[in-house]
Amino acid sequence: MRKPSNAILFIAAGIYLALGAVAGYTTVNAVILLLIGIERYRTDRAHISIVVIVISTLVLIITQFALLVVVVLISLGIYYFRAKPPTFGAYVSKHRLFLNMRLDEQSWVLQSMSYWHAIGEVRMDMSQAVPEEKETTIVLQGLVGDLDILVPDDYGIEVEASVLIGQVSFKQIKEGGMFHRLSWKSPNYDDCEMRLKLQLFYLVGDIKLRTV
């Protein structure tokens, strides 16, 4: 029974040493701590996890600044390519280093929006929202994100979500690990009175979509 465990341990050690030799052990350790911090924050919202995330991110910025700049520029390029304003209705487009969006406790106005951010937490309850238009488009993209979005079951939903590292969950679908992408559209989307398009893209993310 110990052989499989030993094999996994040796493989993990080999991967760690290989990545450390290529990227540097400081960078690898920072990435590991960042993932642990995100998972801990997703589980119990502990303050220590926020400290770990911030410190790990700062270490990565300092040690891999050039690489980070490249990643940010690529992410922004993809954002501008995808974030096309709707042909009608109000539209909000913003860029932020940190985003803390909580729209889950009282009534709020739902309008098309597009946000790019480095690190963010988003809570949306569409059942509390008052839509301005019959069809709404929401684009959320960034480097690190924790999203929990609640959508009424009678909405027509079209969702495209992807994370490089993390997990995406929607209805009975739950994928975790690396390189996960979800593309789904309500069968009766065009016939629904209210329609919602979600475009969610993160390098490291935990995306939860729920219906009520």
mmCIF file of N, CA and C in Angstrom, residues 50-172:
data_model
loop_
_atom_site.group_PDB
_atom_site.id
_atom_site.type_symbol
_atom_site.label_atom_id
_atom_site.label_comp_id
_atom_site.label_asym_id
_atom_site.label_seq_id
_atom_site.Cartn_x
_atom_site.Cartn_y
_atom_site.Cartn_z
ATOM 1 N N ILE A 50 -5.707 35.478 3.137
ATOM 2 C CA ILE A 50 -5.534 36.730 2.397
ATOM 3 C C ILE A 50 -4.091 37.206 2.507
ATOM 4 N N VAL A 51 -3.523 37.090 3.715
ATOM 5 C CA VAL A 51 -2.121 37.481 3.920
ATOM 6 C C VAL A 51 -1.202 36.634 3.044
ATOM 7 N N VAL A 52 -1.455 35.327 2.999
ATOM 8 C CA VAL A 52 -0.632 34.422 2.183
ATOM 9 C C VAL A 52 -0.747 34.780 0.706
ATOM 10 N N ILE A 53 -1.971 35.060 0.243
ATOM 11 C CA ILE A 53 -2.184 35.418 -1.161
ATOM 12 C C ILE A 53 -1.439 36.699 -1.513
ATOM 13 N N VAL A 54 -1.556 37.709 -0.659
ATOM 14 C CA VAL A 54 -0.904 38.997 -0.924
ATOM 15 C C VAL A 54 0.613 38.850 -0.942
ATOM 16 N N ILE A 55 1.166 38.159 0.063
ATOM 17 C CA ILE A 55 2.621 37.991 0.132
ATOM 18 C C ILE A 55 3.135 37.195 -1.063
ATOM 19 N N SER A 56 2.443 36.117 -1.405
ATOM 20 C CA SER A 56 2.861 35.295 -2.545
ATOM 21 C C SER A 56 2.817 36.092 -3.840
ATOM 22 N N THR A 57 1.769 36.885 -3.994
ATOM 23 C CA THR A 57 1.647 37.707 -5.199
ATOM 24 C C THR A 57 2.771 38.732 -5.281
ATOM 25 N N LEU A 58 3.087 39.367 -4.152
ATOM 26 C CA LEU A 58 4.175 40.352 -4.136
ATOM 27 C C LEU A 58 5.517 39.699 -4.474
ATOM 28 N N VAL A 59 5.744 38.495 -3.948
ATOM 29 C CA VAL A 59 6.986 37.778 -4.262
ATOM 30 C C VAL A 59 7.073 37.485 -5.754
ATOM 31 N N LEU A 60 5.949 37.054 -6.342
ATOM 32 C CA LEU A 60 5.938 36.774 -7.776
ATOM 33 C C LEU A 60 6.177 38.040 -8.591
ATOM 34 N N ILE A 61 5.594 39.139 -8.139
ATOM 35 C CA ILE A 61 5.791 40.408 -8.849
ATOM 36 C C ILE A 61 7.264 40.815 -8.814
ATOM 37 N N ILE A 62 7.884 40.663 -7.648
ATOM 38 C CA ILE A 62 9.283 41.071 -7.500
ATOM 39 C C ILE A 62 10.221 40.158 -8.286
ATOM 40 N N THR A 63 10.000 38.841 -8.184
ATOM 41 C CA THR A 63 10.936 37.889 -8.801
ATOM 42 C C THR A 63 10.691 37.679 -10.284
ATOM 43 N N GLN A 64 9.445 37.851 -10.707
ATOM 44 C CA GLN A 64 9.119 37.586 -12.113
ATOM 45 C C GLN A 64 8.390 38.780 -12.721
ATOM 46 N N PHE A 65 8.950 39.970 -12.514
ATOM 47 C CA PHE A 65 8.253 41.180 -12.951
ATOM 48 C C PHE A 65 8.044 41.201 -14.459
ATOM 49 N N ALA A 66 9.082 40.862 -15.218
ATOM 50 C CA ALA A 66 8.971 40.893 -16.683
ATOM 51 C C ALA A 66 7.907 39.917 -17.166
ATOM 52 N N LEU A 67 7.912 38.702 -16.585
ATOM 53 C CA LEU A 67 6.908 37.710 -16.970
ATOM 54 C C LEU A 67 5.513 38.177 -16.596
ATOM 55 N N LEU A 68 5.387 38.801 -15.418
ATOM 56 C CA LEU A 68 4.086 39.300 -14.980
ATOM 57 C C LEU A 68 3.568 40.370 -15.929
ATOM 58 N N VAL A 69 4.446 41.262 -16.370
ATOM 59 C CA VAL A 69 4.043 42.304 -17.318
ATOM 60 C C VAL A 69 3.520 41.680 -18.605
ATOM 61 N N VAL A 70 4.206 40.657 -19.089
ATOM 62 C CA VAL A 70 3.766 39.971 -20.311
ATOM 63 C C VAL A 70 2.390 39.347 -20.105
ATOM 64 N N VAL A 71 2.202 38.667 -18.966
ATOM 65 C CA VAL A 71 0.919 38.023 -18.673
ATOM 66 C C VAL A 71 -0.201 39.051 -18.590
ATOM 67 N N VAL A 72 0.058 40.170 -17.904
ATOM 68 C CA VAL A 72 -0.959 41.222 -17.772
ATOM 69 C C VAL A 72 -1.321 41.804 -19.135
ATOM 70 N N LEU A 73 -0.322 42.064 -19.967
ATOM 71 C CA LEU A 73 -0.583 42.621 -21.295
ATOM 72 C C LEU A 73 -1.392 41.657 -22.153
ATOM 73 N N ILE A 74 -1.060 40.375 -22.086
ATOM 74 C CA ILE A 74 -1.825 39.377 -22.843
ATOM 75 C C ILE A 74 -3.258 39.318 -22.337
ATOM 76 N N SER A 75 -3.413 39.315 -21.002
ATOM 77 C CA SER A 75 -4.751 39.268 -20.413
ATOM 78 C C SER A 75 -5.576 40.489 -20.808
ATOM 79 N N LEU A 76 -4.955 41.667 -20.780
ATOM 80 C CA LEU A 76 -5.660 42.885 -21.190
ATOM 81 C C LEU A 76 -6.018 42.837 -22.669
ATOM 82 N N GLY A 77 -5.107 42.306 -23.492
ATOM 83 C CA GLY A 77 -5.403 42.191 -24.920
ATOM 84 C C GLY A 77 -6.606 41.311 -25.175
ATOM 85 N N ILE A 78 -6.664 40.163 -24.483
ATOM 86 C CA ILE A 78 -7.820 39.267 -24.618
ATOM 87 C C ILE A 78 -9.077 39.952 -24.113
ATOM 88 N N TYR A 79 -8.939 40.703 -23.018
ATOM 89 C CA TYR A 79 -10.084 41.416 -22.448
ATOM 90 C C TYR A 79 -10.668 42.402 -23.450
ATOM 91 N N TYR A 80 -9.819 43.232 -24.055
ATOM 92 C CA TYR A 80 -10.301 44.218 -25.021
ATOM 93 C C TYR A 80 -10.903 43.547 -26.252
ATOM 94 N N PHE A 81 -10.361 42.390 -26.613
ATOM 95 C CA PHE A 81 -10.885 41.670 -27.769
ATOM 96 C C PHE A 81 -12.286 41.136 -27.493
ATOM 97 N N ARG A 82 -12.512 40.661 -26.266
ATOM 98 C CA ARG A 82 -13.795 40.041 -25.926
ATOM 99 C C ARG A 82 -14.824 41.050 -25.434
ATOM 100 N N ALA A 83 -14.373 42.097 -24.755
ATOM 101 C CA ALA A 83 -15.294 43.037 -24.113
ATOM 102 C C ALA A 83 -15.860 44.027 -25.119
ATOM 103 N N LYS A 84 -16.767 43.544 -25.937
ATOM 104 C CA LYS A 84 -17.399 44.406 -26.930
ATOM 105 C C LYS A 84 -18.704 44.968 -26.363
ATOM 106 N N PRO A 85 -18.875 46.284 -26.358
ATOM 107 C CA PRO A 85 -20.096 46.874 -25.811
ATOM 108 C C PRO A 85 -21.329 46.382 -26.558
ATOM 109 N N PRO A 86 -22.446 46.182 -25.858
ATOM 110 C CA PRO A 86 -23.680 45.795 -26.533
ATOM 111 C C PRO A 86 -24.164 46.905 -27.449
ATOM 112 N N THR A 87 -24.984 46.547 -28.398
ATOM 113 C CA THR A 87 -25.466 47.521 -29.374
ATOM 114 C C THR A 87 -26.549 48.428 -28.803
ATOM 115 N N PHE A 88 -27.054 48.089 -27.599
ATOM 116 C CA PHE A 88 -28.102 48.922 -26.997
ATOM 117 C C PHE A 88 -27.974 48.850 -25.479
ATOM 118 N N GLY A 89 -28.579 49.852 -24.805
ATOM 119 C CA GLY A 89 -28.610 49.855 -23.351
ATOM 120 C C GLY A 89 -27.341 50.396 -22.715
ATOM 121 N N ALA A 90 -27.397 50.576 -21.382
ATOM 122 C CA ALA A 90 -26.256 51.089 -20.621
ATOM 123 C C ALA A 90 -25.156 50.034 -20.541
ATOM 124 N N TYR A 91 -23.918 50.511 -20.377
ATOM 125 C CA TYR A 91 -22.773 49.600 -20.353
ATOM 126 C C TYR A 91 -21.677 50.198 -19.481
ATOM 127 N N VAL A 92 -21.136 49.390 -18.561
ATOM 128 C CA VAL A 92 -20.078 49.829 -17.656
ATOM 129 C C VAL A 92 -18.812 49.043 -17.960
ATOM 130 N N SER A 93 -17.698 49.747 -18.147
ATOM 131 C CA SER A 93 -16.413 49.098 -18.407
ATOM 132 C C SER A 93 -15.356 49.723 -17.495
ATOM 133 N N LYS A 94 -14.689 48.889 -16.672
ATOM 134 C CA LYS A 94 -13.710 49.411 -15.718
ATOM 135 C C LYS A 94 -12.518 48.464 -15.590
ATOM 136 N N HIS A 95 -11.383 49.047 -15.154
ATOM 137 C CA HIS A 95 -10.168 48.289 -14.877
ATOM 138 C C HIS A 95 -9.742 48.606 -13.450
ATOM 139 N N ARG A 96 -9.451 47.563 -12.690
ATOM 140 C CA ARG A 96 -9.051 47.775 -11.302
ATOM 141 C C ARG A 96 -7.969 46.770 -10.914
ATOM 142 N N LEU A 97 -7.112 47.213 -9.995
ATOM 143 C CA LEU A 97 -6.110 46.296 -9.474
ATOM 144 C C LEU A 97 -6.771 45.276 -8.552
ATOM 145 N N PHE A 98 -7.644 45.768 -7.655
ATOM 146 C CA PHE A 98 -8.392 44.892 -6.756
ATOM 147 C C PHE A 98 -9.883 45.162 -6.941
ATOM 148 N N LEU A 99 -10.665 44.094 -6.968
ATOM 149 C CA LEU A 99 -12.111 44.223 -7.142
ATOM 150 C C LEU A 99 -12.822 43.428 -6.054
ATOM 151 N N ASN A 100 -13.703 44.099 -5.324
ATOM 152 C CA ASN A 100 -14.542 43.442 -4.327
ATOM 153 C C ASN A 100 -15.983 43.834 -4.625
ATOM 154 N N MET A 101 -16.671 42.993 -5.367
ATOM 155 C CA MET A 101 -18.027 43.297 -5.811
ATOM 156 C C MET A 101 -19.012 42.390 -5.077
ATOM 157 N N ARG A 102 -19.865 42.992 -4.261
ATOM 158 C CA ARG A 102 -20.870 42.237 -3.516
ATOM 159 C C ARG A 102 -22.248 42.777 -3.866
ATOM 160 N N LEU A 103 -22.950 42.012 -4.664
ATOM 161 C CA LEU A 103 -24.295 42.368 -5.101
ATOM 162 C C LEU A 103 -25.230 41.209 -4.766
ATOM 163 N N ASP A 104 -25.306 40.893 -3.473
ATOM 164 C CA ASP A 104 -26.075 39.716 -3.068
ATOM 165 C C ASP A 104 -26.905 39.934 -1.804
ATOM 166 N N GLU A 105 -27.029 41.180 -1.359
ATOM 167 C CA GLU A 105 -27.723 41.417 -0.098
ATOM 168 C C GLU A 105 -28.965 42.283 -0.232
ATOM 169 N N GLN A 106 -29.097 43.045 -1.301
ATOM 170 C CA GLN A 106 -30.268 43.887 -1.502
ATOM 171 C C GLN A 106 -30.477 44.116 -2.993
ATOM 172 N N SER A 107 -31.600 44.742 -3.330
ATOM 173 C CA SER A 107 -31.927 44.971 -4.736
ATOM 174 C C SER A 107 -30.874 45.844 -5.406
ATOM 175 N N TRP A 108 -30.579 45.531 -6.642
ATOM 176 C CA TRP A 108 -29.598 46.302 -7.399
ATOM 177 C C TRP A 108 -29.972 46.277 -8.871
ATOM 178 N N VAL A 109 -29.462 47.261 -9.612
ATOM 179 C CA VAL A 109 -29.781 47.405 -11.031
ATOM 180 C C VAL A 109 -28.796 46.577 -11.850
ATOM 181 N N LEU A 110 -29.330 45.676 -12.661
ATOM 182 C CA LEU A 110 -28.504 44.818 -13.510
ATOM 183 C C LEU A 110 -28.366 45.443 -14.892
ATOM 184 N N GLN A 111 -27.128 45.730 -15.266
ATOM 185 C CA GLN A 111 -26.853 46.246 -16.595
ATOM 186 C C GLN A 111 -25.586 45.591 -17.135
ATOM 187 N N SER A 112 -25.402 45.667 -18.420
ATOM 188 C CA SER A 112 -24.217 45.069 -19.031
ATOM 189 C C SER A 112 -22.963 45.713 -18.456
ATOM 190 N N MET A 113 -21.955 44.884 -18.184
ATOM 191 C CA MET A 113 -20.723 45.390 -17.572
ATOM 192 C C MET A 113 -19.530 44.564 -18.014
ATOM 193 N N SER A 114 -18.369 45.187 -17.895
ATOM 194 C CA SER A 114 -17.118 44.524 -18.245
ATOM 195 C C SER A 114 -16.037 45.002 -17.280
ATOM 196 N N TYR A 115 -15.432 44.071 -16.553
ATOM 197 C CA TYR A 115 -14.405 44.408 -15.566
ATOM 198 C C TYR A 115 -13.150 43.576 -15.808
ATOM 199 N N TRP A 116 -12.001 44.249 -15.792
ATOM 200 C CA TRP A 116 -10.717 43.555 -15.727
ATOM 201 C C TRP A 116 -10.072 43.927 -14.409
ATOM 202 N N HIS A 117 -9.515 42.933 -13.720
ATOM 203 C CA HIS A 117 -8.850 43.203 -12.449
ATOM 204 C C HIS A 117 -7.735 42.191 -12.230
ATOM 205 N N ALA A 118 -6.782 42.557 -11.375
ATOM 206 C CA ALA A 118 -5.689 41.643 -11.060
ATOM 207 C C ALA A 118 -6.162 40.578 -10.075
ATOM 208 N N ILE A 119 -6.713 41.018 -8.953
ATOM 209 C CA ILE A 119 -7.214 40.103 -7.921
ATOM 210 C C ILE A 119 -8.609 40.558 -7.528
ATOM 211 N N GLY A 120 -9.557 39.628 -7.453
ATOM 212 C CA GLY A 120 -10.905 40.063 -7.134
ATOM 213 C C GLY A 120 -11.792 38.987 -6.549
ATOM 214 N N GLU A 121 -12.827 39.458 -5.867
ATOM 215 C CA GLU A 121 -13.872 38.597 -5.322
ATOM 216 C C GLU A 121 -15.210 39.166 -5.771
ATOM 217 N N VAL A 122 -16.053 38.319 -6.341
ATOM 218 C CA VAL A 122 -17.335 38.764 -6.883
ATOM 219 C C VAL A 122 -18.448 37.886 -6.324
ATOM 220 N N ARG A 123 -19.486 38.525 -5.794
ATOM 221 C CA ARG A 123 -20.689 37.843 -5.327
ATOM 222 C C ARG A 123 -21.882 38.518 -5.996
ATOM 223 N N MET A 124 -22.624 37.773 -6.791
ATOM 224 C CA MET A 124 -23.787 38.321 -7.488
ATOM 225 C C MET A 124 -24.995 37.406 -7.284
ATOM 226 N N ASP A 125 -26.102 38.001 -6.886
ATOM 227 C CA ASP A 125 -27.370 37.287 -6.786
ATOM 228 C C ASP A 125 -28.341 37.940 -7.760
ATOM 229 N N MET A 126 -28.504 37.312 -8.923
ATOM 230 C CA MET A 126 -29.359 37.889 -9.963
ATOM 231 C C MET A 126 -30.838 37.904 -9.569
ATOM 232 N N SER A 127 -31.213 37.076 -8.580
ATOM 233 C CA SER A 127 -32.606 37.088 -8.140
ATOM 234 C C SER A 127 -32.946 38.381 -7.411
ATOM 235 N N GLN A 128 -31.916 39.118 -6.943
ATOM 236 C CA GLN A 128 -32.121 40.406 -6.287
ATOM 237 C C GLN A 128 -32.025 41.569 -7.276
ATOM 238 N N ALA A 129 -31.682 41.253 -8.525
ATOM 239 C CA ALA A 129 -31.401 42.306 -9.506
ATOM 240 C C ALA A 129 -32.654 42.752 -10.255
ATOM 241 N N VAL A 130 -32.614 44.015 -10.677
ATOM 242 C CA VAL A 130 -33.660 44.585 -11.535
ATOM 243 C C VAL A 130 -33.020 44.861 -12.896
ATOM 244 N N PRO A 131 -33.271 44.018 -13.896
ATOM 245 C CA PRO A 131 -32.612 44.178 -15.203
ATOM 246 C C PRO A 131 -33.080 45.429 -15.935
ATOM 247 N N GLU A 132 -32.130 46.109 -16.584
ATOM 248 C CA GLU A 132 -32.473 47.264 -17.406
ATOM 249 C C GLU A 132 -32.906 46.838 -18.804
ATOM 250 N N GLU A 133 -32.372 45.714 -19.279
ATOM 251 C CA GLU A 133 -32.674 45.237 -20.623
ATOM 252 C C GLU A 133 -33.079 43.770 -20.577
ATOM 253 N N LYS A 134 -33.659 43.297 -21.662
ATOM 254 C CA LYS A 134 -34.045 41.895 -21.761
ATOM 255 C C LYS A 134 -32.824 40.983 -21.845
ATOM 256 N N GLU A 135 -31.732 41.502 -22.404
ATOM 257 C CA GLU A 135 -30.503 40.716 -22.525
ATOM 258 C C GLU A 135 -29.341 41.494 -21.918
ATOM 259 N N THR A 136 -28.591 40.846 -21.048
ATOM 260 C CA THR A 136 -27.472 41.476 -20.350
ATOM 261 C C THR A 136 -26.200 40.671 -20.584
ATOM 262 N N THR A 137 -25.105 41.378 -20.809
ATOM 263 C CA THR A 137 -23.804 40.733 -20.995
ATOM 264 C C THR A 137 -22.860 41.158 -19.874
ATOM 265 N N ILE A 138 -22.249 40.183 -19.208
ATOM 266 C CA ILE A 138 -21.293 40.453 -18.135
ATOM 267 C C ILE A 138 -19.969 39.781 -18.476
ATOM 268 N N VAL A 139 -18.912 40.591 -18.541
ATOM 269 C CA VAL A 139 -17.562 40.087 -18.817
ATOM 270 C C VAL A 139 -16.700 40.353 -17.587
ATOM 271 N N LEU A 140 -16.151 39.300 -17.009
ATOM 272 C CA LEU A 140 -15.247 39.417 -15.864
ATOM 273 C C LEU A 140 -13.964 38.667 -16.198
ATOM 274 N N GLN A 141 -12.842 39.354 -16.090
ATOM 275 C CA GLN A 141 -11.570 38.742 -16.451
ATOM 276 C C GLN A 141 -10.469 39.280 -15.561
ATOM 277 N N GLY A 142 -9.516 38.435 -15.214
ATOM 278 C CA GLY A 142 -8.410 38.890 -14.388
ATOM 279 C C GLY A 142 -7.371 37.810 -14.176
ATOM 280 N N LEU A 143 -6.449 38.102 -13.280
ATOM 281 C CA LEU A 143 -5.383 37.149 -12.976
ATOM 282 C C LEU A 143 -5.837 36.143 -11.925
ATOM 283 N N VAL A 144 -6.404 36.633 -10.819
ATOM 284 C CA VAL A 144 -6.885 35.765 -9.741
ATOM 285 C C VAL A 144 -8.300 36.186 -9.378
ATOM 286 N N GLY A 145 -9.232 35.234 -9.350
ATOM 287 C CA GLY A 145 -10.610 35.590 -9.056
ATOM 288 C C GLY A 145 -11.362 34.505 -8.309
ATOM 289 N N ASP A 146 -12.254 34.931 -7.430
ATOM 290 C CA ASP A 146 -13.148 34.043 -6.686
ATOM 291 C C ASP A 146 -14.566 34.523 -6.956
ATOM 292 N N LEU A 147 -15.328 33.768 -7.757
ATOM 293 C CA LEU A 147 -16.646 34.200 -8.215
ATOM 294 C C LEU A 147 -17.731 33.256 -7.713
ATOM 295 N N ASP A 148 -18.824 33.828 -7.252
ATOM 296 C CA ASP A 148 -20.011 33.065 -6.864
ATOM 297 C C ASP A 148 -21.213 33.820 -7.421
ATOM 298 N N ILE A 149 -21.825 33.272 -8.467
ATOM 299 C CA ILE A 149 -22.907 33.958 -9.177
ATOM 300 C C ILE A 149 -24.162 33.099 -9.132
ATOM 301 N N LEU A 150 -25.256 33.704 -8.665
ATOM 302 C CA LEU A 150 -26.540 33.022 -8.534
ATOM 303 C C LEU A 150 -27.507 33.587 -9.568
ATOM 304 N N VAL A 151 -28.097 32.694 -10.389
ATOM 305 C CA VAL A 151 -28.961 33.125 -11.490
ATOM 306 C C VAL A 151 -30.325 32.444 -11.369
ATOM 307 N N PRO A 152 -31.435 33.196 -11.503
ATOM 308 C CA PRO A 152 -32.759 32.578 -11.492
ATOM 309 C C PRO A 152 -32.886 31.511 -12.575
ATOM 310 N N ASP A 153 -33.601 30.451 -12.251
ATOM 311 C CA ASP A 153 -33.697 29.306 -13.155
ATOM 312 C C ASP A 153 -34.467 29.632 -14.427
ATOM 313 N N ASP A 154 -35.307 30.683 -14.395
ATOM 314 C CA ASP A 154 -36.090 31.010 -15.588
ATOM 315 C C ASP A 154 -35.331 31.929 -16.551
ATOM 316 N N TYR A 155 -34.098 32.303 -16.212
ATOM 317 C CA TYR A 155 -33.267 33.088 -17.125
ATOM 318 C C TYR A 155 -32.714 32.182 -18.227
ATOM 319 N N GLY A 156 -32.605 32.743 -19.418
ATOM 320 C CA GLY A 156 -31.831 32.085 -20.452
ATOM 321 C C GLY A 156 -30.365 32.407 -20.221
ATOM 322 N N ILE A 157 -29.518 31.388 -20.145
ATOM 323 C CA ILE A 157 -28.112 31.592 -19.794
ATOM 324 C C ILE A 157 -27.206 31.117 -20.923
ATOM 325 N N GLU A 158 -26.245 31.961 -21.259
ATOM 326 C CA GLU A 158 -25.166 31.564 -22.165
ATOM 327 C C GLU A 158 -23.855 31.883 -21.454
ATOM 328 N N VAL A 159 -23.095 30.859 -21.130
ATOM 329 C CA VAL A 159 -21.890 31.061 -20.330
ATOM 330 C C VAL A 159 -20.668 30.487 -21.031
ATOM 331 N N GLU A 160 -19.595 31.261 -20.965
ATOM 332 C CA GLU A 160 -18.289 30.809 -21.421
ATOM 333 C C GLU A 160 -17.298 31.166 -20.321
ATOM 334 N N ALA A 161 -16.712 30.151 -19.705
ATOM 335 C CA ALA A 161 -15.809 30.373 -18.576
ATOM 336 C C ALA A 161 -14.572 29.500 -18.723
ATOM 337 N N SER A 162 -13.434 30.037 -18.307
ATOM 338 C CA SER A 162 -12.204 29.254 -18.366
ATOM 339 C C SER A 162 -11.242 29.713 -17.286
ATOM 340 N N VAL A 163 -10.502 28.756 -16.733
ATOM 341 C CA VAL A 163 -9.440 29.036 -15.772
ATOM 342 C C VAL A 163 -8.219 28.204 -16.147
ATOM 343 N N LEU A 164 -7.058 28.805 -15.986
ATOM 344 C CA LEU A 164 -5.831 28.059 -16.227
ATOM 345 C C LEU A 164 -5.562 27.115 -15.062
ATOM 346 N N ILE A 165 -5.718 27.637 -13.845
ATOM 347 C CA ILE A 165 -5.571 26.830 -12.636
ATOM 348 C C ILE A 165 -6.753 27.134 -11.726
ATOM 349 N N GLY A 166 -7.447 26.094 -11.244
ATOM 350 C CA GLY A 166 -8.581 26.307 -10.364
ATOM 351 C C GLY A 166 -9.736 25.408 -10.720
ATOM 352 N N GLN A 167 -10.955 25.893 -10.500
ATOM 353 C CA GLN A 167 -12.112 25.069 -10.789
ATOM 354 C C GLN A 167 -13.283 25.907 -11.290
ATOM 355 N N VAL A 168 -14.135 25.246 -12.069
ATOM 356 C CA VAL A 168 -15.361 25.837 -12.590
ATOM 357 C C VAL A 168 -16.495 24.877 -12.271
ATOM 358 N N SER A 169 -17.556 25.371 -11.642
ATOM 359 C CA SER A 169 -18.703 24.520 -11.328
ATOM 360 C C SER A 169 -19.989 25.194 -11.786
ATOM 361 N N PHE A 170 -20.859 24.383 -12.421
ATOM 362 C CA PHE A 170 -22.141 24.884 -12.919
ATOM 363 C C PHE A 170 -23.093 23.705 -13.048
ATOM 364 N N LYS A 171 -24.249 23.814 -12.376
ATOM 365 C CA LYS A 171 -25.221 22.726 -12.349
ATOM 366 C C LYS A 171 -24.534 21.453 -11.867
ATOM 367 N N GLN A 172 -24.533 20.390 -12.699
ATOM 368 C CA GLN A 172 -23.906 19.134 -12.307
ATOM 369 C C GLN A 172 -22.456 19.043 -12.758
#
